[in-house]
Coordinates of C-alpha atoms in Angstrom, one line a residue:
X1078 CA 148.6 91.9 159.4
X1079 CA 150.0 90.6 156.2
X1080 CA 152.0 94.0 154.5
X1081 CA 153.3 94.5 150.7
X1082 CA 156.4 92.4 150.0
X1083 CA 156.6 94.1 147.0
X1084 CA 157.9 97.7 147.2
X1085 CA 159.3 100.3 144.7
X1086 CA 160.9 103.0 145.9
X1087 CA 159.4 106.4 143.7
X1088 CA 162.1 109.2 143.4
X1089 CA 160.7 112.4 144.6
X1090 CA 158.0 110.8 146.8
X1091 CA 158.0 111.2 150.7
X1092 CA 161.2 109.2 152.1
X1093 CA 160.5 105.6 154.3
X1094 CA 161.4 106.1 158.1
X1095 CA 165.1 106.0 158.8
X1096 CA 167.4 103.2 160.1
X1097 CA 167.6 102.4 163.4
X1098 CA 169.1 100.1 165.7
X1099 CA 168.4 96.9 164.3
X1100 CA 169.8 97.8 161.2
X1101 CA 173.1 96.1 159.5
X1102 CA 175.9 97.3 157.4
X1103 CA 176.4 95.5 154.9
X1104 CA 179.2 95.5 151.4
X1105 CA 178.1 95.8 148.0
X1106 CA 177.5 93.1 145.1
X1107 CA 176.1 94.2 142.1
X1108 CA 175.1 91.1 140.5
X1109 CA 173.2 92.6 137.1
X1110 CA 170.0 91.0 137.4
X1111 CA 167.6 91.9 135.5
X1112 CA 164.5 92.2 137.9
X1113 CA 162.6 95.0 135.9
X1114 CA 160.6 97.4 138.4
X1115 CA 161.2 95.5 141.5
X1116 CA 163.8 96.2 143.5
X1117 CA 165.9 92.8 145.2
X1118 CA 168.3 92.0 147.4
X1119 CA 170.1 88.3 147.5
X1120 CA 171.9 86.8 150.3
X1121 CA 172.9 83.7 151.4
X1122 CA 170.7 81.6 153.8
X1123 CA 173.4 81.1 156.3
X1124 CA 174.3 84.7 156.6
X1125 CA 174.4 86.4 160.1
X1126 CA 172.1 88.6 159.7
X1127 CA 169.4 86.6 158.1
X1128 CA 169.7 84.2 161.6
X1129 CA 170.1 87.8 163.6
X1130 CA 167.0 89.1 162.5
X1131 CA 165.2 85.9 161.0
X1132 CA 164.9 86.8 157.4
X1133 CA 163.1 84.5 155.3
X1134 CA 162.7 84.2 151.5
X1135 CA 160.6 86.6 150.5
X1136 CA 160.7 88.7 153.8
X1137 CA 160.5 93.0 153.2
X1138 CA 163.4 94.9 153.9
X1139 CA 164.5 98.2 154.4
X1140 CA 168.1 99.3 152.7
X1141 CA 169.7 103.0 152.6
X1142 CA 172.4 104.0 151.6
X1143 CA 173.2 107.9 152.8
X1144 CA 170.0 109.8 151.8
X1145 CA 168.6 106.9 149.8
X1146 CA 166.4 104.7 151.1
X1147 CA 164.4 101.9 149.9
X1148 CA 161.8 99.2 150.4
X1149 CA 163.1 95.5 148.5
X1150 CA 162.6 92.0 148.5
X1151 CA 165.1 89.5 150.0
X1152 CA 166.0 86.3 148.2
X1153 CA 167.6 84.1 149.6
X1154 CA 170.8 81.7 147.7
X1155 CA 172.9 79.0 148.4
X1156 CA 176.4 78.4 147.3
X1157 CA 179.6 80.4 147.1
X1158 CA 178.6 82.5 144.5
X1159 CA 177.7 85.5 146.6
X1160 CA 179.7 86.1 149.7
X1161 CA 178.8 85.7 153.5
X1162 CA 178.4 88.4 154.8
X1163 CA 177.4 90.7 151.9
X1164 CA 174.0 91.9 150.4
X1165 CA 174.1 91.3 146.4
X1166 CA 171.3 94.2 144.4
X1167 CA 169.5 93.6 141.6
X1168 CA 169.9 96.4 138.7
X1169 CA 167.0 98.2 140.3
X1170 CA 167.8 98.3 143.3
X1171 CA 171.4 99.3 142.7
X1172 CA 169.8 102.3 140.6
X1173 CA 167.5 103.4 143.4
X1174 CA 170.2 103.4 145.7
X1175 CA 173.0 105.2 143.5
X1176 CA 175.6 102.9 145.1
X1177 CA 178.6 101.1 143.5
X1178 CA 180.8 97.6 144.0
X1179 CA 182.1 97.9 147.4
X1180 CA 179.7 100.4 149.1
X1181 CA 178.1 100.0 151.9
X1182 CA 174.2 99.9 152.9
X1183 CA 171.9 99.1 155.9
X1184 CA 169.8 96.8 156.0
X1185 CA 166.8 96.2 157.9
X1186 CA 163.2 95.1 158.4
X1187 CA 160.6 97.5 156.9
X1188 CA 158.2 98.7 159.2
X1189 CA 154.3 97.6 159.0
X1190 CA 151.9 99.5 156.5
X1191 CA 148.9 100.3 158.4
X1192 CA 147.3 102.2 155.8
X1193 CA 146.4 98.8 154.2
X1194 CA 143.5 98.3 157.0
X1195 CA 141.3 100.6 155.1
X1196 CA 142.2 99.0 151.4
X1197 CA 140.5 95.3 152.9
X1198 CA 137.2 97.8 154.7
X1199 CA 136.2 99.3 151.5
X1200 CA 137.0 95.7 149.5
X1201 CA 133.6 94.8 152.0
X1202 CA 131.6 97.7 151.2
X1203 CA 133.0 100.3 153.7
X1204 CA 133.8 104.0 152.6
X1205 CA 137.0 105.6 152.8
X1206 CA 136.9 107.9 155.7
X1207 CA 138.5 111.6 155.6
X1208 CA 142.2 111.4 155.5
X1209 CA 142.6 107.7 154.4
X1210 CA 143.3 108.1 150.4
X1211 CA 145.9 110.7 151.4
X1212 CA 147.9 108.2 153.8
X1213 CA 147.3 105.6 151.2
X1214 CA 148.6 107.5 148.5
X1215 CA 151.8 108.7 150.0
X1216 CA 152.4 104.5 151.0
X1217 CA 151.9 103.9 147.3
X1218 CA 154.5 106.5 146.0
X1219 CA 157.1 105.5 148.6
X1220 CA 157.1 102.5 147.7
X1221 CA 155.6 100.5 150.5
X1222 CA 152.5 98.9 149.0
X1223 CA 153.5 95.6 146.9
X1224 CA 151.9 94.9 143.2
X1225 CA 149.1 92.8 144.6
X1226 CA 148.1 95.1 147.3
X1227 CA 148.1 97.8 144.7
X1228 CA 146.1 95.4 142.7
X1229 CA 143.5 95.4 145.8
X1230 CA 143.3 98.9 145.9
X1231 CA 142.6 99.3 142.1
X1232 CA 140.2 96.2 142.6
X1233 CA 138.7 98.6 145.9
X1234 CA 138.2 101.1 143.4
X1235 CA 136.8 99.3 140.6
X1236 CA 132.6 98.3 139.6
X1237 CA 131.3 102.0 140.9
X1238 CA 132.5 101.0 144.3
X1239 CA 133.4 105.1 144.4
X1240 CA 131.6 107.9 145.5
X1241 CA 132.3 111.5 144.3
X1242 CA 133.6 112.6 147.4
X1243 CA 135.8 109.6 147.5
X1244 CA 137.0 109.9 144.2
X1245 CA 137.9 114.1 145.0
X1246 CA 139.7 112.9 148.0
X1247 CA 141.6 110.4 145.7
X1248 CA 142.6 112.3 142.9
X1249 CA 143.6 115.4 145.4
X1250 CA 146.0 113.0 147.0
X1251 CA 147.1 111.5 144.1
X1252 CA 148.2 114.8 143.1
X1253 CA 149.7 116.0 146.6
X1254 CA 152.0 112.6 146.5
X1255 CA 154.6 114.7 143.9
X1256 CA 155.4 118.3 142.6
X1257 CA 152.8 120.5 141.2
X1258 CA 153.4 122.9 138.4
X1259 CA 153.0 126.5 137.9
X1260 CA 152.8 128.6 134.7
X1261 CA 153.2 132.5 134.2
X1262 CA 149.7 132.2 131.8
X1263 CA 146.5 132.6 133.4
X1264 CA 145.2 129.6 130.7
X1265 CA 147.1 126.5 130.7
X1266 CA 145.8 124.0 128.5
X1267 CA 145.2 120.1 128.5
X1268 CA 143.9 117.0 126.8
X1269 CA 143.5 113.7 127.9
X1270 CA 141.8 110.4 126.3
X1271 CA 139.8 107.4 128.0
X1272 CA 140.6 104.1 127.9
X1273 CA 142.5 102.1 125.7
X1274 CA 141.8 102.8 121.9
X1275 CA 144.4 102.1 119.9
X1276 CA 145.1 104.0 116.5
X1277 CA 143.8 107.6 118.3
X1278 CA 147.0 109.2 118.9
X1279 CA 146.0 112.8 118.3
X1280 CA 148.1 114.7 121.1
X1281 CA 151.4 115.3 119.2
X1282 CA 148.8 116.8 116.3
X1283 CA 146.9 118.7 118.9
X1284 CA 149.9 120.0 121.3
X1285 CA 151.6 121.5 117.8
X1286 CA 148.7 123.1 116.6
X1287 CA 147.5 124.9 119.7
X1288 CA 151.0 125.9 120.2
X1289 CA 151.9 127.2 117.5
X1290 CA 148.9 130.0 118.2
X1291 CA 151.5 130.7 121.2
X1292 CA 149.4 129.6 123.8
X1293 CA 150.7 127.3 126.6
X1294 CA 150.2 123.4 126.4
X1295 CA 153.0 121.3 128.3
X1296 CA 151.6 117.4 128.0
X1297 CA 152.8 114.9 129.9
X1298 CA 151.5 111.4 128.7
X1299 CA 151.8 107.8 129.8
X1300 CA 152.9 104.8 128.0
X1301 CA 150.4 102.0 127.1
X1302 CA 148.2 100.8 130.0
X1303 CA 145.8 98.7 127.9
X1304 CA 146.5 99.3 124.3
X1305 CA 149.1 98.7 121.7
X1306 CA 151.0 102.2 122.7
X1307 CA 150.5 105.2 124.8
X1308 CA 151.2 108.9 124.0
X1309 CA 154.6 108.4 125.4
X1310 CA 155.7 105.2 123.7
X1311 CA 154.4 106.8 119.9
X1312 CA 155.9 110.2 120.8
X1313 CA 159.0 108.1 121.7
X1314 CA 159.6 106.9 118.2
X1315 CA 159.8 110.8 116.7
X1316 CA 161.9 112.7 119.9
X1317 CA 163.2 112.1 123.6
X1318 CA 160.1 111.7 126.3
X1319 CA 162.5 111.2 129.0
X1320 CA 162.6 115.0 130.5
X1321 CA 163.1 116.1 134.0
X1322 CA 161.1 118.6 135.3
X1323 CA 163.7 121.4 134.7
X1324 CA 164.2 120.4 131.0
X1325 CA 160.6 120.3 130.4
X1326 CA 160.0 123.4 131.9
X1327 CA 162.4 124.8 128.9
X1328 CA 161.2 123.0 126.4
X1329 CA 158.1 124.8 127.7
X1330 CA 159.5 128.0 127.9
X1331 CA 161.2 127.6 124.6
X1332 CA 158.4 126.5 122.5
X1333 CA 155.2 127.0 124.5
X1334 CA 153.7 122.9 124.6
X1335 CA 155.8 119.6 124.7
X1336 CA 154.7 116.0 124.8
X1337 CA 157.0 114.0 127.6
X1338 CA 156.5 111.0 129.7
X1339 CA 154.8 112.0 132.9
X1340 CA 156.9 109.2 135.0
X1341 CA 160.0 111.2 134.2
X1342 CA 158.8 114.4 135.4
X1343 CA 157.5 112.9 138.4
X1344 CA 154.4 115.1 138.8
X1345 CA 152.1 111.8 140.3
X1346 CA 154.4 108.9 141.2
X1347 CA 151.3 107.3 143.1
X1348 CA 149.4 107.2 139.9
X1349 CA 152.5 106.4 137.7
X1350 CA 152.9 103.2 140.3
X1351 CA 149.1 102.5 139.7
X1352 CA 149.6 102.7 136.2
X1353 CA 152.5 99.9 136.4
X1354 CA 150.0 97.4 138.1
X1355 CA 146.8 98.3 135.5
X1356 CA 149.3 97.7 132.7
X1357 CA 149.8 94.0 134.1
X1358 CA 146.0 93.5 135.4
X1359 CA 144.8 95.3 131.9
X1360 CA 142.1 96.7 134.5
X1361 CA 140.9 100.3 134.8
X1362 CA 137.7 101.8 136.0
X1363 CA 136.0 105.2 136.2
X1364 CA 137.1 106.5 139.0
X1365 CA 140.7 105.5 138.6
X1366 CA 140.7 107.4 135.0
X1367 CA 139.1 110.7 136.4
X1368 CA 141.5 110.6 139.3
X1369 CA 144.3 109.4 136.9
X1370 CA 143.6 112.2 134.4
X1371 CA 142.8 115.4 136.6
X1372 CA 145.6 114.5 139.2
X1373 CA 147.9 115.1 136.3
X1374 CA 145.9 118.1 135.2
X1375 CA 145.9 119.3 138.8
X1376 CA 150.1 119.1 139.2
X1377 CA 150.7 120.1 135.9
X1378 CA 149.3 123.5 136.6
X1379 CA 146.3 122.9 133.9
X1380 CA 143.2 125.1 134.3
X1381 CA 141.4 124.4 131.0
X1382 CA 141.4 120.4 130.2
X1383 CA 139.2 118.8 127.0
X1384 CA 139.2 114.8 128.2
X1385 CA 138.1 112.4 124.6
X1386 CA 135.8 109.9 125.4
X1387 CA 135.0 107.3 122.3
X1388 CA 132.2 105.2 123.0
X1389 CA 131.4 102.1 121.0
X1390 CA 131.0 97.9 122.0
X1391 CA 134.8 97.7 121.7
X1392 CA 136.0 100.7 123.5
X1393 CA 136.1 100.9 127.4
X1394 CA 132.8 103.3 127.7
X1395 CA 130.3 100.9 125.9
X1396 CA 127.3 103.0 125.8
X1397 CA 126.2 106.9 125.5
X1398 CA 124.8 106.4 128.5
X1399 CA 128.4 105.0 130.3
X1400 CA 129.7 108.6 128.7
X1401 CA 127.0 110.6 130.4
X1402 CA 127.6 109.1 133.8
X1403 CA 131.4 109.9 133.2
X1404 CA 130.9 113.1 132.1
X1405 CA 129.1 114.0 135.2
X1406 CA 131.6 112.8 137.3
X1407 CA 134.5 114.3 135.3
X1408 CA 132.7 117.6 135.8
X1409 CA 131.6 117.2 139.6
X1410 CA 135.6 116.0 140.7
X1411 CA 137.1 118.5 137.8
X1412 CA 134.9 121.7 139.5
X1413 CA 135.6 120.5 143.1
X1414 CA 139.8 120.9 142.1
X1415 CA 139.1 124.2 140.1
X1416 CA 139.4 123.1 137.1
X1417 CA 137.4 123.6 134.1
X1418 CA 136.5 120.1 132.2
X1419 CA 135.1 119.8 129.1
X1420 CA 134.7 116.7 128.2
X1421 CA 134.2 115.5 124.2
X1422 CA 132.3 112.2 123.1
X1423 CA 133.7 110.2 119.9
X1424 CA 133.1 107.0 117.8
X1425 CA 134.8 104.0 119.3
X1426 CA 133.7 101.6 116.6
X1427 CA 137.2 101.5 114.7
X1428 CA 140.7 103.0 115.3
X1429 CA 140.4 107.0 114.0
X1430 CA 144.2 106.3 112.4
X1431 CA 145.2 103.2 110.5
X1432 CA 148.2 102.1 113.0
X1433 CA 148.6 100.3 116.1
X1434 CA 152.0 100.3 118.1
X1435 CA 153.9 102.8 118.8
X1436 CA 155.9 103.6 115.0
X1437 CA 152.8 102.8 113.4
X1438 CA 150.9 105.5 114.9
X1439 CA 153.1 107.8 114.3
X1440 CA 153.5 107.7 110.7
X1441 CA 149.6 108.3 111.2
X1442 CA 150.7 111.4 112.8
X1443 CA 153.3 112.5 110.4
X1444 CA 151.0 112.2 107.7
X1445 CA 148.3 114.4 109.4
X1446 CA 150.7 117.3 110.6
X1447 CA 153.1 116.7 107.0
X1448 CA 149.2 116.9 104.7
X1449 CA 149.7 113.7 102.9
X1450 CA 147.0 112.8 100.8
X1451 CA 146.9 109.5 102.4
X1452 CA 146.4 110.7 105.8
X1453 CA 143.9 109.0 107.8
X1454 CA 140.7 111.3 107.5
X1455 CA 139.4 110.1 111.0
X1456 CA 142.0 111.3 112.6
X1457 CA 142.9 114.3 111.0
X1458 CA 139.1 115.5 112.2
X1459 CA 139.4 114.2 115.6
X1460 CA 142.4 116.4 115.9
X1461 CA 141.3 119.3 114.7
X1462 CA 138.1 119.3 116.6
X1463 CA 140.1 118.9 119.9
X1464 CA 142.1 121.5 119.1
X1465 CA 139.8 124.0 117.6
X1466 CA 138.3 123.7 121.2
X1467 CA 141.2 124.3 123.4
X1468 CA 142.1 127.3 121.1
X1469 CA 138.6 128.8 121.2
X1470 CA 139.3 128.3 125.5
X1471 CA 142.4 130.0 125.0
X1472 CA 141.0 132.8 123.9
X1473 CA 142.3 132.3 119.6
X1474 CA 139.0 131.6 118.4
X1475 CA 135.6 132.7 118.7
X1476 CA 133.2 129.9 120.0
X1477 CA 132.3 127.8 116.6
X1478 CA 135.5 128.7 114.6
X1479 CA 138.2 127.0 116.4
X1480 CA 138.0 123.5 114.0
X1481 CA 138.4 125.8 111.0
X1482 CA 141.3 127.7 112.6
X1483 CA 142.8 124.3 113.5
X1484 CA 142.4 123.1 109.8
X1485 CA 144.0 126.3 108.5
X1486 CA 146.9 125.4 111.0
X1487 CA 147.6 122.2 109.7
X1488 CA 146.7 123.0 105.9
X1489 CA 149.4 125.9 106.1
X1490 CA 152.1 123.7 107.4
X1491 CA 152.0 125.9 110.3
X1492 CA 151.7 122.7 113.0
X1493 CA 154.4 120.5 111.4
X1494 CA 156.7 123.8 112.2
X1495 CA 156.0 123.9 115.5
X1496 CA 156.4 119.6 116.0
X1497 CA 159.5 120.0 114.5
X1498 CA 160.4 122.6 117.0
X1499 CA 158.9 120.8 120.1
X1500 CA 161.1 117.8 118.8
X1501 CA 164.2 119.7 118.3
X1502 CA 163.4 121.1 121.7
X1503 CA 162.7 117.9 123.6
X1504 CA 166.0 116.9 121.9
X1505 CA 166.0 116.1 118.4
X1506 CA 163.6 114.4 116.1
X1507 CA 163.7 110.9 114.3
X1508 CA 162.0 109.0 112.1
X1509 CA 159.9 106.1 113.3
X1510 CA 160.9 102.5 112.0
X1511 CA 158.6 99.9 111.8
X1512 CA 159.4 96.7 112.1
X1513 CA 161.6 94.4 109.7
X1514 CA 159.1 91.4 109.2
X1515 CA 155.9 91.7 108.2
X1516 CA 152.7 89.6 106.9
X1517 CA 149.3 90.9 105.2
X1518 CA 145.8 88.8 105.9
X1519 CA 143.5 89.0 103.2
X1520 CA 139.6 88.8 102.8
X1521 CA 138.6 85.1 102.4
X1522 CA 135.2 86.0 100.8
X1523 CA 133.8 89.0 99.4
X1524 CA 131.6 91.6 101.0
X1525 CA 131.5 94.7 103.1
X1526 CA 133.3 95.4 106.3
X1527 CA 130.6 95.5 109.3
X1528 CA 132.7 95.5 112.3
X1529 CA 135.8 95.9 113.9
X1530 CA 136.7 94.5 116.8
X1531 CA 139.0 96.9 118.6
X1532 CA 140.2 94.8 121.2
X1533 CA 141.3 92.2 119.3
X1534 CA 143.2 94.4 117.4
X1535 CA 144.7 95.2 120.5
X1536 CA 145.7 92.0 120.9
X1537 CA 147.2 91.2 117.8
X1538 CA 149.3 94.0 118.1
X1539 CA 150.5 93.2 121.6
X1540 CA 151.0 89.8 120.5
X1541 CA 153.8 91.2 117.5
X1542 CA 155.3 93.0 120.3
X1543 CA 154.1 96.5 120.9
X1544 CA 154.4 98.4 122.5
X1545 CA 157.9 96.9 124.3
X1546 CA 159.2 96.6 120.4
X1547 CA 158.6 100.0 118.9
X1548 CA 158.2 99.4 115.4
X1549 CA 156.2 96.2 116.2
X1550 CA 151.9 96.4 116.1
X1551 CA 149.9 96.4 112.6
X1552 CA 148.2 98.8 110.4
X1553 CA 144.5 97.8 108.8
X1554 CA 143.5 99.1 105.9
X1555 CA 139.7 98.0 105.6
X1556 CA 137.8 100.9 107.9
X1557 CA 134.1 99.8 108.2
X1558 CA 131.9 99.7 105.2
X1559 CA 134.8 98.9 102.8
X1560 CA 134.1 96.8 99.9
X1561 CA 136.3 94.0 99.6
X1562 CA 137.1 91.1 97.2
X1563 CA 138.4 87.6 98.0
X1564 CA 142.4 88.2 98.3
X1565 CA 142.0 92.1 99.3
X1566 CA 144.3 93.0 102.5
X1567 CA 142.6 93.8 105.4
X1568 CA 145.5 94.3 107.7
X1569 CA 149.3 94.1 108.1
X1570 CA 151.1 92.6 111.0
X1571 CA 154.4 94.2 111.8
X1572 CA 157.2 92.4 114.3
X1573 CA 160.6 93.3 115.1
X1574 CA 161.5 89.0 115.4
X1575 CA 160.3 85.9 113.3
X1576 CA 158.7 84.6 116.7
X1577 CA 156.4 87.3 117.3
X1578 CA 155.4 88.2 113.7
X1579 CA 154.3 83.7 113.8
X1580 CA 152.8 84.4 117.3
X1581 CA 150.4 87.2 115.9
X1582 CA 149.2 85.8 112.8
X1583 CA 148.9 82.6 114.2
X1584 CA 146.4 84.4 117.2
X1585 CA 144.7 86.1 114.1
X1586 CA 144.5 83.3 112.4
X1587 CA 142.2 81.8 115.2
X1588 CA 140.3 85.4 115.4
X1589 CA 139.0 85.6 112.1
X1590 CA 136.1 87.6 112.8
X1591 CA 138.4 90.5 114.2
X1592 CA 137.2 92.5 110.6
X1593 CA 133.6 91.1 110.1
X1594 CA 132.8 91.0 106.5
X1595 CA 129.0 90.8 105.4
X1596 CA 127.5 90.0 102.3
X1597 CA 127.1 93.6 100.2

C-alpha cells in the first residue's frame, strides 16, 4: 500500500500512536528552513539510524518529543553541515514539536494509513460505507494523509460522486475531528457564502449589525480558497483574526459576534487541512462546501445559518438550476445535523463591492458600515438583506421588516459602533493599506460595459499578490452597463512590489476582454 508521505500534524486533533521500540533518540538542529505547512526532518545519508531502519529520501516518519508527536518527511543531505548523528527540523516542524537547540526527540517509522483503501474504492465508483468518513477524517486532522492523497479524497468527492447520506456522514465527522461550541442562547446565528466571488465581503457588515441588536453571532471564517481574499484575510487588514478558542469566547461574551479565523480556533482541523489542498488545486465541489460550511456551523454551536449562493457564468454555481440542486442538499444535510438552513440566491455576474484582495475589500466595508456616499450600493444591499434575515430568525424583526431594520442600523451609525467594538475586542482596530504601486487600464474604445468576467478578475488580483500581500488585488470601477469613453478607467491594479504590479498588467494586458465593452 503506498501511504501519505506528506503529513501535518493539526493541534488539537486526535494524537498518532506512540513510540515504540524501534524508535531513536535523537539531538536537536534547528536549521530555519523555511518549508511552509509541511513539516521536515534532514539528516545525513550515512547516519546510523537511516542504515538501522533503512530510511530513504522521502520516507514518513514519526517524531515526538514528550506529549508531542508528529508525522514529517525525511530528507536526506550530504556534507558536514549537519551532524551525524543528529535530526535537523524545519521551522514547522520545530513549531509542532515546541522543542529547542539541543533537545531531544524520537524518531521513527510512521505506521501504515489504512483508511486510504476506501479513498482509491469510491475513486472507482464505490460508496463510502458506515464508519469510513469518520476514520478518514480523524487520519486527515492528525496529520497522516499527505497533500496528494488529500487531493484524491477531494477529487473522490468531486463531479456529484456524493450521495446525501454520504455527504451527512462527512460533514458529521468533519465536525467530530475538533471541539464543538456551546452558547447560553437558545439562537445562535450564522452566515456563510459559496464559492469564490471576490469583491462580496459582507460578513464584517453583517456580524456588526446583527450584533449590535444583542443577539449572538460568533463567525469564524477562512482565508482565500479560490479568490483574491477570504473573510479572514480582509478581516485581517482592520483587527487580529488569530484567537484561540478562550479569547474568542470573550470577545463573544464581551461583544455578542466576532469575525476570527476558524484555523486558530480549531473547531474543524480536517476541513481547515482540506481547505490548505483546495487553495493549491483551486478545486471545490458541492458536497465539499455543504460539509465545509455546516461542519463549522455544527462545532460552532450555530442553530440558525443563512448560506449566500450568487449564481451567474463566472461564479462557481453557473445556473439557477445548480442553486436549486444545492439548496436541496444544503437543506436535506442541514435538517439531518439539526440545524435550520436558509439558504439565499444572489447575482454572480459582477463583484457586489468594487475591491478585490484583502485591503481593498475592506475599504468596501468601511465605506458601507462608515455611510460614505461612495459606498458600493451592491453591497450595501446584499448586506442588509442577509442581515435583515438572521435578525427576523432571531426574533428582532417581524418576517418582511428585517432589511429595513438592517438599513436603519447602518444609516444610524449604529453597526460601525459595534465593528469598532468587535475590533477593539478582537484586539485593536487598524486601517487597511493598500498597496504602494499601482496602474489604471483604460477603455480602448467606446461603449457600454456587457460583461465581467469574474474569474479573471480573480486572476489578476492573485497575479498582483493577494491575498499573501495584503494591500495587493485591484478595484474596478466600470460595474456592468457603464458608459465609457476611449481613455475612461476601468480598473486599477494594486501591488505591494514593481514585479507583481508588471506581472498583473502584463496578464491583463493579454485578457482584454475581462470588462467586455459593446457598442451603446
Amino acid at each position: 500500500m503506498n501511504d501519505p508521505d506528506q503529513c501535518i500534524a493539526i493541534p488539537g486533533a486526535a494524537p498518532l500512536p506512540g513510540p515504540n521500540a524501534g524508535s531513536h533518540r535523537l539531538p536537536v538542529r534547528l536549521l530555519g528552513i523555511d518549508t511552509d505547512r509541511e513539516a521536515v526532518v534532514y539528516m545525513r545519508r550515512e547516519a546510523i539510524v537511516c542504515q538501522a531502519e533503512g530510511f530513504a529520501a522521502q520516507t514518513r516518519v514519526a517524531v515526538s518529543s514528550g506529549a508531542r508527536r508528529i508525522a514529517a518527511r525525511l530528507r536526506l543531505v550530504s556534507g558536514h553541515w549537519l551532524e551525524e548523528n543528529t535530526v535537523g527540523l524545519s521551522c514547522r516542524a520545530r513549531d509542532l514539536l515546541a522543542v529547542d537547540e539541543g533537545d531531544w526527540v524520537e524518531l521513527e517509522h510512521l505506521p501504515a494509513v489504512e483508511s486510504f483503501d476506501p479513498v482509491r474504492a469510491k475513486l472507482t465508483g464505490q460508496p463510502f460505507a458506515d464508519g469510513q468518513l469518520a476514520e478518514i477524517m480523524h487520519d486527515v486532522a492528525s496529520g497522516r494523509y499527505a497533500d496528494i492523497h488529500i487531493a484524491s479524497l477531494l477529487s473522490a468527492c468531486a463531479g456529484g460522486r456524493m450521495e446525501v447520506g454520504e455527504i451527512i456522514a462527512l460533514t458529521l465527522a468533519m465536525a467530530q475531528t475538533g471541539q464543538r461550541l456551546q452558547w447560553p442562547t437558545p439562537v445562535v446565528l450564522d452566515k456563510y457564502r459559496i464559492g469564490g466571488m471576490a469583491g462580496n465581503c459582507t460578513t464584517p457588515i453583517i456580524v456588526a449589525i446583527v450584533s449590535a441588536h444583542g443577539l449572538t453571532m460568533p463567525k469564524t471564517s477562512s482565508r482565500a480558497i479560490t479568490s483574491p481574499a477570504g473573510t479572514a484575510d480582509t478581516m485581517e487588514t482592520m483587527a487580529p483574526v488569530d484567537l484561540d478558542l478562550a479569547r474568542m469566547r470573550r470577545v463573544v461574551d464581551e461583544v455578542g459576534g466576532c469575525v476570527v479565523w476558524s484555523d486558530t480556533v480549531g473547531l474543524c482541523p480536517a476541513d481547515d487541512a482540506l481547505i490548505d489542498v483546495e487553495r493549491s488545486l483551486e478545486l471545490s465541489s458541492d458536497a465539499r462546501w455543504i460539509a465545509s460550511i455546516l461542519s463549522k456551523a455544527l462545532a460552532g454551536g450555530g442553530t440558525h445559518v443563512v448560506v449566500d449562493v450568487p449564481v451567474g457564468q463566472a461564479a462557481e454555481i453557473r445556473s439557477r438550476d445548480m442553486a436549486v440542486r444545492l439548496i436541496a442538499q444544503l437543506g436535506a444535510v442541514g435538517g439531518a445535523l439539526g440545524i435550520q438552513v436558509f439558504p439565499q440566491i444572489a447575482d454572480g455576474s459582477q463583484p457586489a463591492g468594487r475591491g478585490l484582495g484583502p485591503a481593498l475589500e475592506a475599504r468596501d466595508v468601511l465605506s458601507v458600515l462608515q455611510g460614505a456616499p461612495d459606498a458600493p450600493v451592491d453591497l450595501t444591499d446584499r448586506a442588509v438583506a442577509i442581515a435583515g434575515t438572521l435578525l427576523e430568525l432571531g426574533g428582532r424583526a417581524v418576517v418582511g421588516a428585517g432589511a429595513g431594520l438592517a438599513r436603519k442600523t447602518l444609516n444610524a451609525g449604529l453597526a460601525w459602533q459595534q465593528f469598532q467594538r468587535i475590533c477593539d475586542a478582537q484586539g485593536g482596530m487598524r486601517e487597511p493599506r493598500c498597496g504602494r504601486y499601482s496602474r489604471t487600464v483604460s477603455a480602448a474604445r467606446a461603449g457600454r460595459v456587457s460583461h465581467i468576467d469574474n474569474r479573471c478578475l480573480n486572476r489578476i488580483a492573485k497575479a498582483a499578490g493577494a491575498p499573501a500581500a495584503p494591500g495587493a488585488g485591484m478595484t474596478f470601477v466600470a460595474p456592468l452597463g457603464t458608459l465609457v469613453a476611449p481613455g475612461d478607467p476601468l480598473f486599477t491594479i494594486y501591488a505591494q512590489s514593481a514585479g507583481e504590479l508588471s506581472y498583473a498588467l502584463a496578464y491583463a494586458q493579454q485578457h482584454p476582454q475581462v470588462i467586455a465593452i459593446e457598442a451603446a
